[in-house]
């Protein structure tokens, strides 16, 4: 049984964050449940829902679904901005509940094929784009973004981590 929203953390109305926090609960849990039910992830990952959402006021930072080792600049566990992309759509719209690889370098054909095989959405950020500025700010060339918008991994070996 999982508790989400106000049932898990009643928030005073004047903070104006209760609905957002509840939606993030749902975003965090929904893709994990779907993956476990599909047999793509072990049931044990469901414990990461509470681990990650309990300190929801802070950046998500302490579960096995966030790999901090390869992050020299602290991008792991942070939310990727739901940025406007070059075609006028938002990241959430394009990713549509799938993993996304956001990069400011155009990947090789081999990497593109790997992403395609794994059904990972490729988003190449161009100079001037919000995502390009975001990656530069964190000195990252690419980031693997989970279906709930959380950065799972970034850094040089991010592509190798996609399996
Ligand atoms: C005045 C006010 C202003 C707010 N302003 C903001 C804001 O600006 N921004 C923001 O992000 N959040 C705001 N919030 C908070 C936000 O409204 C809540 O955090 C959010 O609605 C919680 O959603 P929920 O689905 O978890 O719970 P709820 O919206 O409380 O939904 C729970 C539902 O369960 C139903 N229910 C209860 N018991 C049972 C039962 N036994 N059987 C069946 N159904 C049951 C209830 O009727 C209800 O429909 C505000 C809240 C208030 C009161």
JSON list of N, CA and C and ligand atoms in Angstrom, two decimals, residues 4-7 13 16-20, ligand 1:
[
{"chain": "A", "resi": 4, "resn": "UNK", "atom": "N", "xyz": [-0.12, 8.67, -1.05]},
{"chain": "A", "resi": 4, "resn": "UNK", "atom": "CA", "xyz": [0.32, 9.77, -1.89]},
{"chain": "A", "resi": 4, "resn": "UNK", "atom": "C", "xyz": [-0.41, 11.05, -1.48]},
{"chain": "A", "resi": 5, "resn": "UNK", "atom": "N", "xyz": [0.14, 12.17, -1.84]},
{"chain": "A", "resi": 5, "resn": "UNK", "atom": "CA", "xyz": [-0.54, 13.45, -1.65]},
{"chain": "A", "resi": 5, "resn": "UNK", "atom": "C", "xyz": [-0.74, 13.80, -0.20]},
{"chain": "A", "resi": 6, "resn": "UNK", "atom": "N", "xyz": [-1.86, 14.50, 0.05]},
{"chain": "A", "resi": 6, "resn": "UNK", "atom": "CA", "xyz": [-2.12, 14.96, 1.42]},
{"chain": "A", "resi": 6, "resn": "UNK", "atom": "C", "xyz": [-2.22, 13.81, 2.41]},
{"chain": "A", "resi": 7, "resn": "UNK", "atom": "N", "xyz": [-2.61, 12.64, 1.95]},
{"chain": "A", "resi": 7, "resn": "UNK", "atom": "CA", "xyz": [-2.69, 11.49, 2.86]},
{"chain": "A", "resi": 7, "resn": "UNK", "atom": "C", "xyz": [-1.31, 11.15, 3.42]},
{"chain": "A", "resi": 13, "resn": "UNK", "atom": "N", "xyz": [-2.16, 25.19, 3.40]},
{"chain": "A", "resi": 13, "resn": "UNK", "atom": "CA", "xyz": [-2.54, 25.80, 2.13]},
{"chain": "A", "resi": 13, "resn": "UNK", "atom": "C", "xyz": [-1.69, 27.01, 1.76]},
{"chain": "A", "resi": 16, "resn": "UNK", "atom": "N", "xyz": [1.18, 26.70, -0.64]},
{"chain": "A", "resi": 16, "resn": "UNK", "atom": "CA", "xyz": [0.89, 26.61, -2.08]},
{"chain": "A", "resi": 16, "resn": "UNK", "atom": "C", "xyz": [1.68, 25.53, -2.79]},
{"chain": "A", "resi": 17, "resn": "UNK", "atom": "N", "xyz": [2.00, 24.46, -2.10]},
{"chain": "A", "resi": 17, "resn": "UNK", "atom": "CA", "xyz": [2.84, 23.41, -2.70]},
{"chain": "A", "resi": 17, "resn": "UNK", "atom": "C", "xyz": [2.20, 22.02, -2.61]},
{"chain": "A", "resi": 18, "resn": "UNK", "atom": "N", "xyz": [1.06, 21.93, -1.92]},
{"chain": "A", "resi": 18, "resn": "UNK", "atom": "CA", "xyz": [0.50, 20.60, -1.64]},
{"chain": "A", "resi": 18, "resn": "UNK", "atom": "C", "xyz": [0.15, 19.82, -2.89]},
{"chain": "A", "resi": 19, "resn": "UNK", "atom": "N", "xyz": [-0.49, 20.48, -3.83]},
{"chain": "A", "resi": 19, "resn": "UNK", "atom": "CA", "xyz": [-0.87, 19.79, -5.06]},
{"chain": "A", "resi": 19, "resn": "UNK", "atom": "C", "xyz": [0.35, 19.36, -5.86]},
{"chain": "A", "resi": 20, "resn": "UNK", "atom": "N", "xyz": [1.33, 20.27, -5.94]},
{"chain": "A", "resi": 20, "resn": "UNK", "atom": "CA", "xyz": [2.55, 19.94, -6.66]},
{"chain": "A", "resi": 20, "resn": "UNK", "atom": "C", "xyz": [3.26, 18.74, -6.05]},
{"chain": "B", "resi": 1, "resn": "LIG", "atom": "C1", "xyz": [-7.38, 26.74, 0.70]},
{"chain": "B", "resi": 1, "resn": "LIG", "atom": "C2", "xyz": [-6.36, 25.84, 0.04]},
{"chain": "B", "resi": 1, "resn": "LIG", "atom": "C3", "xyz": [-5.51, 26.38, -0.91]},
{"chain": "B", "resi": 1, "resn": "LIG", "atom": "C4", "xyz": [-4.55, 25.59, -1.52]},
{"chain": "B", "resi": 1, "resn": "LIG", "atom": "N1", "xyz": [-3.72, 26.14, -2.46]},
{"chain": "B", "resi": 1, "resn": "LIG", "atom": "C5", "xyz": [-2.80, 25.37, -3.07]},
{"chain": "B", "resi": 1, "resn": "LIG", "atom": "C6", "xyz": [-1.95, 25.94, -4.08]},
{"chain": "B", "resi": 1, "resn": "LIG", "atom": "O1", "xyz": [-2.02, 27.11, -4.41]},
{"chain": "B", "resi": 1, "resn": "LIG", "atom": "N2", "xyz": [-1.05, 25.11, -4.67]},
{"chain": "B", "resi": 1, "resn": "LIG", "atom": "C7", "xyz": [-0.94, 23.81, -4.34]},
{"chain": "B", "resi": 1, "resn": "LIG", "atom": "O2", "xyz": [-0.09, 23.12, -4.94]},
{"chain": "B", "resi": 1, "resn": "LIG", "atom": "N3", "xyz": [-1.73, 23.25, -3.40]},
{"chain": "B", "resi": 1, "resn": "LIG", "atom": "C8", "xyz": [-2.66, 24.00, -2.75]},
{"chain": "B", "resi": 1, "resn": "LIG", "atom": "N4", "xyz": [-3.48, 23.45, -1.80]},
{"chain": "B", "resi": 1, "resn": "LIG", "atom": "C9", "xyz": [-3.29, 22.06, -1.42]},
{"chain": "B", "resi": 1, "resn": "LIG", "atom": "C10", "xyz": [-3.96, 21.11, -2.41]},
{"chain": "B", "resi": 1, "resn": "LIG", "atom": "O3", "xyz": [-5.30, 21.45, -2.58]},
{"chain": "B", "resi": 1, "resn": "LIG", "atom": "C11", "xyz": [-3.84, 19.69, -1.84]},
{"chain": "B", "resi": 1, "resn": "LIG", "atom": "O4", "xyz": [-2.48, 19.44, -1.47]},
{"chain": "B", "resi": 1, "resn": "LIG", "atom": "C12", "xyz": [-4.29, 18.66, -2.85]},
{"chain": "B", "resi": 1, "resn": "LIG", "atom": "O5", "xyz": [-5.63, 18.88, -3.23]},
{"chain": "B", "resi": 1, "resn": "LIG", "atom": "C13", "xyz": [-4.16, 17.26, -2.25]},
{"chain": "B", "resi": 1, "resn": "LIG", "atom": "O6", "xyz": [-4.61, 16.33, -3.20]},
{"chain": "B", "resi": 1, "resn": "LIG", "atom": "P1", "xyz": [-4.93, 14.87, -2.77]},
{"chain": "B", "resi": 1, "resn": "LIG", "atom": "O7", "xyz": [-5.45, 14.18, -3.99]},
{"chain": "B", "resi": 1, "resn": "LIG", "atom": "O8", "xyz": [-3.73, 14.28, -2.08]},
{"chain": "B", "resi": 1, "resn": "LIG", "atom": "O9", "xyz": [-6.05, 14.97, -1.64]},
{"chain": "B", "resi": 1, "resn": "LIG", "atom": "P2", "xyz": [-7.51, 15.56, -1.77]},
{"chain": "B", "resi": 1, "resn": "LIG", "atom": "O10", "xyz": [-7.58, 16.64, -2.82]},
{"chain": "B", "resi": 1, "resn": "LIG", "atom": "O11", "xyz": [-7.90, 15.90, -0.35]},
{"chain": "B", "resi": 1, "resn": "LIG", "atom": "O12", "xyz": [-8.36, 14.33, -2.30]},
{"chain": "B", "resi": 1, "resn": "LIG", "atom": "C14", "xyz": [-8.77, 13.28, -1.45]},
{"chain": "B", "resi": 1, "resn": "LIG", "atom": "C15", "xyz": [-10.12, 12.81, -1.93]},
{"chain": "B", "resi": 1, "resn": "LIG", "atom": "O13", "xyz": [-10.48, 11.63, -1.21]},
{"chain": "B", "resi": 1, "resn": "LIG", "atom": "C16", "xyz": [-11.83, 11.72, -0.88]},
{"chain": "B", "resi": 1, "resn": "LIG", "atom": "N5", "xyz": [-12.06, 10.85, 0.27]},
{"chain": "B", "resi": 1, "resn": "LIG", "atom": "C17", "xyz": [-11.74, 11.05, 1.55]},
{"chain": "B", "resi": 1, "resn": "LIG", "atom": "N6", "xyz": [-12.11, 10.00, 2.31]},
{"chain": "B", "resi": 1, "resn": "LIG", "atom": "C18", "xyz": [-12.65, 9.10, 1.47]},
{"chain": "B", "resi": 1, "resn": "LIG", "atom": "C19", "xyz": [-13.24, 7.80, 1.66]},
{"chain": "B", "resi": 1, "resn": "LIG", "atom": "N7", "xyz": [-13.28, 7.23, 2.85]},
{"chain": "B", "resi": 1, "resn": "LIG", "atom": "N8", "xyz": [-13.68, 7.18, 0.56]},
{"chain": "B", "resi": 1, "resn": "LIG", "atom": "C20", "xyz": [-13.60, 7.73, -0.67]},
{"chain": "B", "resi": 1, "resn": "LIG", "atom": "N9", "xyz": [-13.08, 8.96, -0.88]},
{"chain": "B", "resi": 1, "resn": "LIG", "atom": "C21", "xyz": [-12.62, 9.64, 0.16]},
{"chain": "B", "resi": 1, "resn": "LIG", "atom": "C22", "xyz": [-12.05, 13.18, -0.58]},
{"chain": "B", "resi": 1, "resn": "LIG", "atom": "O14", "xyz": [-13.42, 13.52, -0.71]},
{"chain": "B", "resi": 1, "resn": "LIG", "atom": "C23", "xyz": [-11.22, 13.82, -1.68]},
{"chain": "B", "resi": 1, "resn": "LIG", "atom": "O15", "xyz": [-11.95, 14.02, -2.88]},
{"chain": "B", "resi": 1, "resn": "LIG", "atom": "C24", "xyz": [-4.44, 24.23, -1.17]},
{"chain": "B", "resi": 1, "resn": "LIG", "atom": "C25", "xyz": [-5.32, 23.67, -0.22]},
{"chain": "B", "resi": 1, "resn": "LIG", "atom": "C26", "xyz": [-6.27, 24.47, 0.39]},
{"chain": "B", "resi": 1, "resn": "LIG", "atom": "C27", "xyz": [-7.21, 23.88, 1.41]}
]
